[in-house]
Amino acid sequence: MNKINLACVVEDDPIHLFLTKQVIALSGLVNHTLVCKNGKEAYEMLSSRISLKESLPELILLDLNMPVWDGWQFLDEFTSIPVIQKITIYIVTSSSSEDDLKRAEKYNLRGNYIIKPITIVKLREIIYEMN
Protein backbone atom coordinates (compact mmCIF):
# COMPACT_ATOMS: atom_id res chain seq x y z
CA MET A 1 0.00 0.00 0.00
CA ASN A 2 1.29 3.45 -0.89
CA LYS A 3 2.04 6.03 1.75
CA ILE A 4 1.18 9.70 1.61
CA ASN A 5 3.77 12.29 2.47
CA LEU A 6 1.69 14.89 4.30
CA ALA A 7 -1.64 14.93 6.13
CA CYS A 8 -3.28 17.77 8.03
CA VAL A 9 -5.58 17.37 11.02
CA VAL A 10 -7.85 20.35 11.73
CA GLU A 11 -9.16 19.69 15.23
CA ASP A 12 -9.57 21.75 18.40
CA ASP A 13 -10.46 18.98 20.86
CA PRO A 14 -7.24 17.72 22.49
CA ILE A 15 -8.59 14.19 23.08
CA HIS A 16 -9.75 13.69 19.49
CA LEU A 17 -6.55 15.29 18.23
CA PHE A 18 -4.48 12.87 20.30
CA LEU A 19 -6.51 9.88 19.11
CA THR A 20 -6.34 10.95 15.46
CA LYS A 21 -2.58 11.48 15.63
CA GLN A 22 -2.21 8.02 17.23
CA VAL A 23 -4.28 6.41 14.45
CA ILE A 24 -2.16 8.18 11.82
CA ALA A 25 1.09 7.07 13.49
CA LEU A 26 -0.08 3.47 13.98
CA SER A 27 -1.25 3.23 10.37
CA GLY A 28 2.31 3.71 9.14
CA LEU A 29 0.91 5.30 5.97
CA VAL A 30 1.62 9.00 6.58
CA ASN A 31 5.15 10.42 6.65
CA HIS A 32 4.34 13.82 8.20
CA THR A 33 1.34 15.37 9.94
CA LEU A 34 0.42 19.02 10.32
CA VAL A 35 -2.01 20.11 13.04
CA CYS A 36 -4.27 23.17 13.00
CA LYS A 37 -6.60 24.09 15.87
CA ASN A 38 -9.29 25.78 13.76
CA GLY A 39 -10.34 26.49 10.20
CA LYS A 40 -8.68 29.91 10.01
CA GLU A 41 -5.34 28.51 11.14
CA ALA A 42 -5.66 25.76 8.51
CA TYR A 43 -6.57 28.24 5.78
CA GLU A 44 -3.65 30.52 6.66
CA MET A 45 -1.24 27.58 6.79
CA LEU A 46 -2.36 26.33 3.36
CA SER A 47 -2.22 29.84 1.87
CA SER A 48 1.29 30.29 3.23
CA ARG A 49 2.47 26.93 1.91
CA ILE A 50 1.04 27.78 -1.53
CA SER A 51 2.77 31.16 -1.69
CA LEU A 52 6.06 29.64 -0.47
CA LYS A 53 5.63 26.81 -3.00
CA GLU A 54 5.87 24.22 -0.21
CA SER A 55 4.19 20.84 -0.47
CA LEU A 56 0.54 20.71 0.47
CA PRO A 57 -1.18 17.99 2.45
CA GLU A 58 -2.62 15.22 0.32
CA LEU A 59 -5.23 14.55 3.02
CA ILE A 60 -7.09 16.91 5.34
CA LEU A 61 -9.12 15.50 8.24
CA LEU A 62 -11.47 18.36 9.13
CA ASP A 63 -13.58 18.81 12.24
CA LEU A 64 -16.73 20.91 11.85
CA ASN A 65 -17.32 22.45 15.27
CA MET A 66 -14.35 24.63 16.21
CA PRO A 67 -13.78 28.16 17.51
CA VAL A 68 -12.62 31.08 15.32
CA TRP A 69 -13.55 29.44 11.98
CA ASP A 70 -15.50 26.20 11.96
CA GLY A 71 -15.07 23.55 9.29
CA TRP A 72 -17.74 25.11 7.07
CA GLN A 73 -16.02 28.50 7.09
CA PHE A 74 -12.75 26.76 6.19
CA LEU A 75 -14.42 24.96 3.27
CA ASP A 76 -16.01 28.21 2.03
CA GLU A 77 -12.64 29.96 1.97
CA PHE A 78 -10.58 26.96 0.85
CA THR A 79 -12.67 26.47 -2.29
CA SER A 80 -11.63 29.98 -3.40
CA ILE A 81 -7.89 29.11 -3.34
CA PRO A 82 -6.49 28.05 -6.72
CA VAL A 83 -4.93 24.70 -5.81
CA ILE A 84 -3.30 22.61 -8.52
CA GLN A 85 -2.44 19.61 -6.34
CA LYS A 86 -5.20 17.17 -5.47
CA ILE A 87 -6.17 17.44 -1.80
CA THR A 88 -8.60 14.91 -0.37
CA ILE A 89 -10.76 16.29 2.44
CA TYR A 90 -12.65 14.15 4.94
CA ILE A 91 -14.98 15.68 7.48
CA VAL A 92 -14.35 13.96 10.82
CA THR A 93 -16.98 15.14 13.27
CA SER A 94 -19.17 14.15 16.18
CA SER A 95 -22.20 15.53 14.30
CA SER A 96 -24.56 12.99 12.79
CA SER A 97 -27.05 15.74 11.91
CA GLU A 98 -28.87 15.25 8.62
CA ASP A 99 -28.47 19.00 8.02
CA ASP A 100 -24.68 18.64 8.24
CA LEU A 101 -24.76 15.64 5.90
CA LYS A 102 -26.80 17.62 3.38
CA ARG A 103 -24.50 20.60 3.75
CA ALA A 104 -21.50 18.33 3.08
CA GLU A 105 -23.07 17.55 -0.31
CA LYS A 106 -22.59 21.21 -1.26
CA TYR A 107 -18.84 20.55 -1.11
CA ASN A 108 -19.19 17.09 -2.68
CA LEU A 109 -18.11 15.57 0.66
CA ARG A 110 -21.11 13.50 1.74
CA GLY A 111 -19.16 10.32 0.99
CA ASN A 112 -16.21 11.78 2.88
CA TYR A 113 -18.06 12.19 6.17
CA ILE A 114 -16.88 10.23 9.21
CA ILE A 115 -18.36 10.21 12.69
CA LYS A 116 -15.56 10.48 15.28
CA PRO A 117 -13.30 8.80 16.06
CA ILE A 118 -11.50 7.78 12.89
CA THR A 119 -10.18 4.22 12.98
CA ILE A 120 -7.01 2.71 11.52
CA VAL A 121 -9.16 0.57 9.21
CA LYS A 122 -10.98 3.66 7.89
CA LEU A 123 -7.76 5.65 7.49
CA ARG A 124 -6.15 2.80 5.55
CA GLU A 125 -9.24 2.60 3.35
CA ILE A 126 -9.09 6.36 2.67
CA ILE A 127 -5.39 6.31 1.76
CA TYR A 128 -5.83 3.20 -0.39
CA GLU A 129 -8.63 4.94 -2.33
CA MET A 130 -6.45 8.04 -2.77
CA ASN A 131 -3.73 6.10 -4.59
Coordinates of N, CA and C in Angstrom, one line a residue:
M1 N 0.8 -1.2 0.0 CA 0.0 0.0 0.0 C 0.9 1.2 0.0
N2 N 0.5 2.2 -0.8 CA 1.3 3.4 -0.9 C 1.1 4.3 0.3
K3 N 2.1 5.1 0.7 CA 2.0 6.0 1.7 C 1.7 7.4 1.2
I4 N 1.3 8.3 2.0 CA 1.2 9.7 1.6 C 2.2 10.5 2.4
N5 N 2.7 11.5 1.8 CA 3.8 12.3 2.5 C 3.2 13.2 3.6
L6 N 2.1 13.9 3.4 CA 1.7 14.9 4.3 C 0.2 14.9 4.5
A7 N -0.2 14.8 5.8 CA -1.6 14.9 6.1 C -1.8 16.1 7.1
C8 N -3.0 16.7 7.1 CA -3.3 17.8 8.0 C -4.5 17.4 8.8
V9 N -4.4 17.6 10.1 CA -5.6 17.4 11.0 C -6.0 18.7 11.5
V10 N -7.3 19.1 11.3 CA -7.8 20.4 11.7 C -8.8 20.0 12.8
E11 N -8.4 20.2 14.1 CA -9.2 19.7 15.2 C -8.8 20.5 16.5
D12 N -9.8 21.0 17.2 CA -9.6 21.8 18.4 C -9.6 20.9 19.7
D13 N -10.3 19.8 19.7 CA -10.5 19.0 20.9 C -9.2 18.2 21.1
P14 N -8.5 18.4 22.3 CA -7.2 17.7 22.5 C -7.3 16.2 22.5
I15 N -8.5 15.7 23.0 CA -8.6 14.2 23.1 C -8.7 13.6 21.7
H16 N -9.6 14.2 20.9 CA -9.7 13.7 19.5 C -8.5 13.9 18.7
L17 N -7.8 15.0 18.9 CA -6.5 15.3 18.2 C -5.5 14.2 18.6
F18 N -5.4 13.9 19.9 CA -4.5 12.9 20.3 C -4.8 11.5 19.6
L19 N -6.1 11.2 19.7 CA -6.5 9.9 19.1 C -6.2 9.8 17.6
T20 N -6.6 10.9 16.9 CA -6.3 11.0 15.5 C -4.9 10.8 15.1
K21 N -4.0 11.6 15.9 CA -2.6 11.5 15.6 C -2.1 10.1 15.9
Q22 N -2.6 9.4 16.9 CA -2.2 8.0 17.2 C -2.6 7.1 16.1
V23 N -3.8 7.2 15.6 CA -4.3 6.4 14.5 C -3.4 6.6 13.2
I24 N -3.0 7.9 13.0 CA -2.2 8.2 11.8 C -0.8 7.5 12.0
A25 N -0.2 7.7 13.2 CA 1.1 7.1 13.5 C 1.0 5.6 13.4
L26 N 0.0 4.9 14.0 CA -0.1 3.5 14.0 C -0.3 2.9 12.6
S27 N -1.0 3.7 11.7 CA -1.2 3.2 10.4 C 0.0 3.0 9.6
G28 N 1.1 3.8 9.9 CA 2.3 3.7 9.1 C 2.2 4.2 7.7
L29 N 1.1 4.9 7.4 CA 0.9 5.3 6.0 C 1.1 6.8 5.7
V30 N 1.5 7.6 6.7 CA 1.6 9.0 6.6 C 3.0 9.4 7.1
N31 N 3.8 10.0 6.2 CA 5.2 10.4 6.6 C 5.2 11.6 7.6
H32 N 4.3 12.6 7.4 CA 4.3 13.8 8.2 C 2.9 14.3 8.4
T33 N 2.7 14.9 9.6 CA 1.3 15.4 9.9 C 1.4 16.8 10.4
L34 N 0.6 17.6 9.8 CA 0.4 19.0 10.3 C -0.8 19.1 11.2
V35 N -0.8 20.0 12.2 CA -2.0 20.1 13.0 C -2.4 21.6 13.1
C36 N -3.7 21.8 12.9 CA -4.3 23.2 13.0 C -5.4 23.1 14.0
K37 N -5.6 24.1 14.8 CA -6.6 24.1 15.9 C -7.9 24.6 15.4
N38 N -8.0 25.3 14.3 CA -9.3 25.8 13.8 C -9.2 26.0 12.3
G39 N -10.3 26.3 11.6 CA -10.3 26.5 10.2 C -9.5 27.6 9.7
K40 N -9.5 28.8 10.4 CA -8.7 29.9 10.0 C -7.2 29.6 10.0
E41 N -6.7 28.9 11.1 CA -5.3 28.5 11.1 C -5.0 27.6 10.0
A42 N -5.9 26.7 9.6 CA -5.7 25.8 8.5 C -5.6 26.5 7.2
Y43 N -6.5 27.4 7.0 CA -6.6 28.2 5.8 C -5.3 29.1 5.6
E44 N -4.9 29.7 6.7 CA -3.6 30.5 6.7 C -2.4 29.7 6.4
M45 N -2.4 28.5 7.0 CA -1.2 27.6 6.8 C -1.2 27.1 5.3
L46 N -2.3 26.8 4.8 CA -2.4 26.3 3.4 C -2.0 27.5 2.4
S47 N -2.5 28.7 2.7 CA -2.2 29.8 1.9 C -0.7 30.1 1.9
S48 N -0.1 30.0 3.1 CA 1.3 30.3 3.2 C 2.1 29.2 2.5
R49 N 1.7 28.0 2.6 CA 2.5 26.9 1.9 C 2.4 27.1 0.4
I50 N 1.2 27.6 -0.1 CA 1.0 27.8 -1.5 C 2.0 28.9 -2.0
S51 N 1.9 30.0 -1.3 CA 2.8 31.2 -1.7 C 4.3 30.9 -1.6
L52 N 4.6 30.0 -0.6 CA 6.1 29.6 -0.5 C 6.4 28.5 -1.4
K53 N 5.4 28.0 -2.1 CA 5.6 26.8 -3.0 C 6.1 25.6 -2.2
E54 N 5.6 25.4 -1.0 CA 5.9 24.2 -0.2 C 4.8 23.2 -0.5
S55 N 5.1 21.9 -0.2 CA 4.2 20.8 -0.5 C 2.9 21.0 0.4
L56 N 1.8 20.6 -0.2 CA 0.5 20.7 0.5 C 0.1 19.3 1.0
P57 N -0.7 19.3 2.0 CA -1.2 18.0 2.4 C -2.0 17.3 1.4
E58 N -1.8 16.0 1.3 CA -2.6 15.2 0.3 C -4.0 14.9 0.9
L59 N -4.0 14.9 2.3 CA -5.2 14.5 3.0 C -5.4 15.6 4.1
I60 N -6.7 16.1 4.2 CA -7.1 16.9 5.3 C -8.2 16.2 6.1
L61 N -8.1 16.0 7.4 CA -9.1 15.5 8.2 C -9.7 16.7 9.0
L62 N -10.9 17.1 8.7 CA -11.5 18.4 9.1 C -12.6 18.2 10.1
D63 N -12.5 18.7 11.3 CA -13.6 18.8 12.2 C -14.5 19.9 11.8
L64 N -15.8 19.9 12.2 CA -16.7 20.9 11.9 C -16.9 22.0 12.9
N65 N -17.0 21.5 14.2 CA -17.3 22.4 15.3 C -16.1 22.9 16.0
M66 N -15.6 24.1 15.6 CA -14.4 24.6 16.2 C -14.5 26.1 16.4
P67 N -13.7 26.7 17.3 CA -13.8 28.2 17.5 C -13.1 28.9 16.3
V68 N -13.2 30.2 16.3 CA -12.6 31.1 15.3 C -13.3 30.8 14.0
W69 N -12.8 29.9 13.2 CA -13.5 29.4 12.0 C -13.9 28.0 12.2
D70 N -15.1 27.6 11.9 CA -15.5 26.2 12.0 C -15.1 25.5 10.6
G71 N -15.4 24.3 10.5 CA -15.1 23.5 9.3 C -15.8 24.1 8.1
W72 N -17.0 24.6 8.2 CA -17.7 25.1 7.1 C -17.1 26.4 6.6
Q73 N -16.7 27.3 7.5 CA -16.0 28.5 7.1 C -14.7 28.2 6.4
F74 N -14.0 27.2 6.9 CA -12.8 26.8 6.2 C -13.1 26.3 4.8
L75 N -14.1 25.5 4.6 CA -14.4 25.0 3.3 C -14.8 26.1 2.3
D76 N -15.6 27.1 2.9 CA -16.0 28.2 2.0 C -14.8 29.0 1.5
E77 N -13.8 29.2 2.4 CA -12.6 30.0 2.0 C -11.7 29.1 1.1
F78 N -11.5 27.9 1.5 CA -10.6 27.0 0.9 C -10.9 26.8 -0.6
T79 N -12.2 26.7 -0.9 CA -12.7 26.5 -2.3 C -12.3 27.7 -3.2
S80 N -12.0 28.8 -2.6 CA -11.6 30.0 -3.4 C -10.1 30.0 -3.7
I81 N -9.3 29.1 -3.1 CA -7.9 29.1 -3.3 C -7.6 28.3 -4.6
P82 N -6.8 28.8 -5.5 CA -6.5 28.1 -6.7 C -5.4 27.0 -6.4
V83 N -5.8 25.8 -6.2 CA -4.9 24.7 -5.8 C -4.8 23.8 -7.0
I84 N -3.6 23.5 -7.4 CA -3.3 22.6 -8.5 C -3.2 21.2 -8.0
Q85 N -2.6 20.9 -6.9 CA -2.4 19.6 -6.3 C -3.8 19.1 -5.8
K86 N -4.0 17.8 -6.0 CA -5.2 17.2 -5.5 C -5.1 17.0 -3.9
I87 N -6.1 17.6 -3.3 CA -6.2 17.4 -1.8 C -7.5 16.8 -1.5
T88 N -7.4 15.6 -0.8 CA -8.6 14.9 -0.4 C -9.0 15.4 1.0
I89 N -10.3 15.8 1.2 CA -10.8 16.3 2.4 C -11.8 15.3 3.0
Y90 N -11.6 14.9 4.2 CA -12.6 14.1 4.9 C -13.1 14.9 6.1
I91 N -14.4 15.1 6.3 CA -15.0 15.7 7.5 C -15.0 14.6 8.5
V92 N -14.4 14.9 9.7 CA -14.3 14.0 10.8 C -15.0 14.7 12.0
T93 N -16.2 14.3 12.3 CA -17.0 15.1 13.3 C -17.8 14.3 14.2
S94 N -18.3 14.9 15.3 CA -19.2 14.2 16.2 C -20.6 14.4 15.8
S95 N -20.8 15.2 14.7 CA -22.2 15.5 14.3 C -22.7 14.5 13.3
S96 N -23.9 13.9 13.7 CA -24.6 13.0 12.8 C -25.8 13.7 12.3
S97 N -25.9 15.0 12.3 CA -27.0 15.7 11.9 C -27.3 15.6 10.4
E98 N -28.5 15.4 10.0 CA -28.9 15.2 8.6 C -28.6 16.6 7.9
D99 N -28.8 17.7 8.6 CA -28.5 19.0 8.0 C -27.0 19.1 7.6
D100 N -26.1 18.6 8.5 CA -24.7 18.6 8.2 C -24.4 17.7 7.1
L101 N -25.0 16.6 7.0 CA -24.8 15.6 5.9 C -25.2 16.3 4.6
K102 N -26.3 16.9 4.6 CA -26.8 17.6 3.4 C -25.9 18.8 3.0
R103 N -25.4 19.5 4.0 CA -24.5 20.6 3.7 C -23.2 20.1 3.2
A104 N -22.7 18.9 3.6 CA -21.5 18.3 3.1 C -21.6 18.1 1.6
E105 N -22.8 17.8 1.1 CA -23.1 17.5 -0.3 C -22.7 18.8 -1.1
K106 N -22.9 20.0 -0.6 CA -22.6 21.2 -1.3 C -21.1 21.2 -1.7
Y107 N -20.3 20.6 -0.8 CA -18.8 20.5 -1.1 C -18.4 19.2 -1.7
N108 N -19.4 18.4 -2.1 CA -19.2 17.1 -2.7 C -18.5 16.2 -1.7
L109 N -18.8 16.3 -0.4 CA -18.1 15.6 0.7 C -19.0 14.6 1.4
R110 N -20.2 14.4 1.0 CA -21.1 13.5 1.7 C -20.5 12.1 1.9
G111 N -19.8 11.6 0.9 CA -19.2 10.3 1.0 C -17.9 10.4 1.8
N112 N -17.4 11.6 2.1 CA -16.2 11.8 2.9 C -16.6 12.3 4.3
Y113 N -17.5 11.7 4.9 CA -18.1 12.2 6.2 C -17.9 11.1 7.2
I114 N -17.1 11.3 8.2 CA -16.9 10.2 9.2 C -17.3 10.7 10.6
I115 N -18.0 9.9 11.3 CA -18.4 10.2 12.7 C -17.2 9.8 13.5
K116 N -16.7 10.7 14.4 CA -15.6 10.5 15.3 C -15.8 9.2 16.1
P117 N -14.7 8.6 16.5 CA -13.3 8.8 16.1 C -13.0 8.0 14.8
I118 N -11.9 8.5 14.1 CA -11.5 7.8 12.9 C -10.7 6.5 13.4
T119 N -10.9 5.5 12.6 CA -10.2 4.2 13.0 C -9.0 4.0 12.0
I120 N -8.1 3.1 12.4 CA -7.0 2.7 11.5 C -7.6 2.1 10.2
V121 N -8.6 1.2 10.4 CA -9.2 0.6 9.2 C -9.7 1.6 8.2
K122 N -10.4 2.6 8.8 CA -11.0 3.7 7.9 C -9.9 4.5 7.3
L123 N -8.9 4.9 8.0 CA -7.8 5.7 7.5 C -7.0 4.9 6.4
R124 N -6.8 3.6 6.6 CA -6.1 2.8 5.5 C -7.0 2.8 4.3
E125 N -8.3 2.6 4.5 CA -9.2 2.6 3.3 C -9.2 3.9 2.6
I126 N -9.2 5.0 3.3 CA -9.1 6.4 2.7 C -7.8 6.5 1.8
I127 N -6.7 6.1 2.4 CA -5.4 6.3 1.8 C -5.3 5.3 0.6
Y128 N -5.8 4.1 0.7 CA -5.8 3.2 -0.4 C -6.6 3.8 -1.6
E129 N -7.8 4.4 -1.3 CA -8.6 4.9 -2.3 C -8.0 6.2 -3.0
M130 N -7.1 6.9 -2.2 CA -6.5 8.0 -2.8 C -5.4 7.7 -3.8
N131 N -4.8 6.5 -3.7 CA -3.7 6.1 -4.6 C -4.2 5.4 -5.8

